[in-house]
Short mmCIF file of C-alpha atoms in Angstrom, two decimals:
data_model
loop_
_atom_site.label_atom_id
_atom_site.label_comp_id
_atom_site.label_asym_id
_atom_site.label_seq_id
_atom_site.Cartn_x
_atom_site.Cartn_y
_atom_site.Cartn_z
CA UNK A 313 0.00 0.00 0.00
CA UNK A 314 1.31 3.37 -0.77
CA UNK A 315 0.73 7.04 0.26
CA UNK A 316 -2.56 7.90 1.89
CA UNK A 317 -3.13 11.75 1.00
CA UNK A 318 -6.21 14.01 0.71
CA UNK A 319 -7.59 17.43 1.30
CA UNK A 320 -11.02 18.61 2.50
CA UNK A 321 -12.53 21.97 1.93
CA UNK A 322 -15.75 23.72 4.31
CA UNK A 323 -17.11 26.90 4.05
CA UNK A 324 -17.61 28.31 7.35
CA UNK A 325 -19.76 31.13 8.49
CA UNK A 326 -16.76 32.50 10.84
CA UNK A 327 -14.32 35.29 10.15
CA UNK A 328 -11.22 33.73 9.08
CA UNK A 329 -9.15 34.82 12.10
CA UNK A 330 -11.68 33.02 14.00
CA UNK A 331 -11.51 29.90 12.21
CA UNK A 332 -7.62 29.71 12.32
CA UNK A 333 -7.54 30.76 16.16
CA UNK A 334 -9.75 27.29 17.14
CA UNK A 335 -7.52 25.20 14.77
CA UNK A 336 -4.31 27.02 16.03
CA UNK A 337 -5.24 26.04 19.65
CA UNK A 338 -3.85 22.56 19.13
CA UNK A 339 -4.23 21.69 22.65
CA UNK A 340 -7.88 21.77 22.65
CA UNK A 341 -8.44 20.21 19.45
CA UNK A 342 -9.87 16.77 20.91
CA UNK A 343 -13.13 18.68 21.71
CA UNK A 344 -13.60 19.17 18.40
CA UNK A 345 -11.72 17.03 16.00
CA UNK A 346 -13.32 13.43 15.91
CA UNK A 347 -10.33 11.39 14.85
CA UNK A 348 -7.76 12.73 17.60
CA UNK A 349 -8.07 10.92 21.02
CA UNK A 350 -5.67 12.67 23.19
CA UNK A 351 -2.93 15.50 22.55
CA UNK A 352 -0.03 16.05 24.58
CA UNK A 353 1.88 19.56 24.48
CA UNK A 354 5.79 18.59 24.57
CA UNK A 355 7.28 21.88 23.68
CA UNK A 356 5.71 25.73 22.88
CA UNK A 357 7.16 28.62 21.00
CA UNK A 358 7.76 32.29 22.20
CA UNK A 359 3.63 32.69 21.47
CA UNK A 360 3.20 30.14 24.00
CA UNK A 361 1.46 27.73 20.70
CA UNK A 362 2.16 24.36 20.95
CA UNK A 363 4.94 23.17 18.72
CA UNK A 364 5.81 19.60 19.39
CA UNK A 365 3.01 17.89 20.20
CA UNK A 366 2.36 13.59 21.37
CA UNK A 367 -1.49 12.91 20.05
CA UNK A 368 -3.27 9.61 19.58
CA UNK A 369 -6.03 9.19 16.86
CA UNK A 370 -8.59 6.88 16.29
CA UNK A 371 -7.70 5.72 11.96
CA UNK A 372 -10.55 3.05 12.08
CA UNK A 373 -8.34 0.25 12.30
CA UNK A 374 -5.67 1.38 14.96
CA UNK A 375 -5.24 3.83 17.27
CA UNK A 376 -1.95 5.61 15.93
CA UNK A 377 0.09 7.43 18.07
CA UNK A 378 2.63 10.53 16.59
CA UNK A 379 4.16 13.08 17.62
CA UNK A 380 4.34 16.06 15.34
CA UNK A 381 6.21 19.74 14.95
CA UNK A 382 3.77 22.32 14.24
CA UNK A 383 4.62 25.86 12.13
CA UNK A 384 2.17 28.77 11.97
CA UNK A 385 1.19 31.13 9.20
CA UNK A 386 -1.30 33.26 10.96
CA UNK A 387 -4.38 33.96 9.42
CA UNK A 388 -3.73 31.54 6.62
CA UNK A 389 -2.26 28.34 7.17
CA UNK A 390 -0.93 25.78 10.09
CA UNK A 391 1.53 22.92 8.99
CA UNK A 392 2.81 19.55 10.75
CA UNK A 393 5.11 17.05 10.16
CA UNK A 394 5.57 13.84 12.06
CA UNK A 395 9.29 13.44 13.98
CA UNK A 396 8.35 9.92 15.20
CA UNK A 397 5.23 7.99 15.35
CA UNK A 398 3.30 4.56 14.09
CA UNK A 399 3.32 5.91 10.26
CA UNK A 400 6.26 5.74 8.34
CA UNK A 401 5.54 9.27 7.47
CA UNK A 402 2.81 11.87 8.10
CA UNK A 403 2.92 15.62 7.19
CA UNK A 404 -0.32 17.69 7.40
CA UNK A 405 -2.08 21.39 7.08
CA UNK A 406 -4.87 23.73 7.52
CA UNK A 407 -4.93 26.53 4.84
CA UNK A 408 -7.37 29.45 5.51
CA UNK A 409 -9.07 31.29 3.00
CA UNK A 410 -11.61 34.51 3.43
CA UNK A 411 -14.48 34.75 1.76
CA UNK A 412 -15.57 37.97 2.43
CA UNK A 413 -18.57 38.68 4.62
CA UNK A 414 -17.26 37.02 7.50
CA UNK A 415 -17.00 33.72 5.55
CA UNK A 416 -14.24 31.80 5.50
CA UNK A 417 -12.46 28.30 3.39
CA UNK A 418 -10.78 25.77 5.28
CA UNK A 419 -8.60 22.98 3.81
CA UNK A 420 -7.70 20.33 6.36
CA UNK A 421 -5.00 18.20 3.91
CA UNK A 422 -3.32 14.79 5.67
CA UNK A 423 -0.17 12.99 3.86
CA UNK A 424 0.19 9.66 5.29
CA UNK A 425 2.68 6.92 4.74
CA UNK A 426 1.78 4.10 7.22
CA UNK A 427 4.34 1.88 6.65
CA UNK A 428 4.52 -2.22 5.44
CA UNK A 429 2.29 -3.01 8.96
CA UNK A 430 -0.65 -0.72 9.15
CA UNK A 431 -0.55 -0.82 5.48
CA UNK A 432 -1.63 -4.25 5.93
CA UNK A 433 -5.16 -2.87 7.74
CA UNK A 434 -5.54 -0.59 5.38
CA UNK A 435 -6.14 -2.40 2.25
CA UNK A 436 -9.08 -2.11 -0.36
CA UNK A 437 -12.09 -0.35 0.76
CA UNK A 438 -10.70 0.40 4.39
CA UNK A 439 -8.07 3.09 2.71
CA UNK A 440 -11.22 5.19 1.51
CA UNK A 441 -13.14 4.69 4.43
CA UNK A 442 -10.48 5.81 7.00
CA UNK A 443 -8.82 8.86 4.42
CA UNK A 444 -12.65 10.32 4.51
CA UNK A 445 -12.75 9.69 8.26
CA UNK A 446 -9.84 11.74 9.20
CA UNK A 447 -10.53 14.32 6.82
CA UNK A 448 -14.05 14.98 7.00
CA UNK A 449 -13.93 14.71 10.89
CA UNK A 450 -11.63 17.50 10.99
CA UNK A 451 -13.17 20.01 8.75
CA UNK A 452 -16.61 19.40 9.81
CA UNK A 453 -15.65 19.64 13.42
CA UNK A 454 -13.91 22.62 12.83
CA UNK A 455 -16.87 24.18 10.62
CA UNK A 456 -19.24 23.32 13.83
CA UNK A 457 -16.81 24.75 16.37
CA UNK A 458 -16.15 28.08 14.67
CA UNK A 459 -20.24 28.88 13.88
CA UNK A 460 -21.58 27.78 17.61
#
């Protein structure tokens, strides 16, 4: 099994600032984001935003453990990359785009390479099935976050 990558777009009726302040707030991002069981802050930045971060997610098959180094782009765009983990490889973003009229995109995108053994769970169907889990968890769960 190769590379499991994808990208989900919502529009959300939040100003963008808004939108990337809830996904920016990494720590708190299990109340919202479906997928992610538990996050761990290992390491902040002069903002006091979590950098290096231990989370656990729920991918369907396995609960997958990484832990990731975050870099912000405030309003527009958050980016991670795995430094260890289950995956062989996992690199991911928000990009945040306004709209106008207090409207804003978001793009949650994953890039995941999980390796020969949970490669192995994720064969046929199951790839789909988990790649629209992760992403569509996160967008929508951001999207309902940012309106309430």
């Amino acid at each position: 099994m190769g590379v499991i990558k994808g990208d989900k777009s919502v529009e959300i009726d939040a100003p963008i600032e808004r939108c990337y302040e809830i996904a920016a707030d990494v720590e708190n991002s299990v109340e919202w984001q479906g997928s992610l069981k538990d996050v761990e802050v290992l390491e902040r930045d002069g903002d006091r935003r979590a950098v290096l971060v231990e989370t656990e997610s729920d991918a369907k098959v396995k609960t997958v453990k990484a832990v990731l180094r975050f870099t912000y782009d405030p309003p527009t765009g958050i980016r991670w990359v795995q430094e260890k983990g289950d995956t062989k490889a996992l690199t991911g973003w928000w990009t945040f785009e306004d709209l106008g009229g207090g409207r804003t995109r978001a793009t949650y995108g994953l890039e995941a390479d999980p390796g020969r053994m949970l490669g192995l769970l994720l064969r046929g169907p199951a790839e789909s099935k988990v790649r629209d889990f992760l992403l569509g968890s996160a967008a929508e769960g951001l999207k309902e976050k940012a309106e309430a």
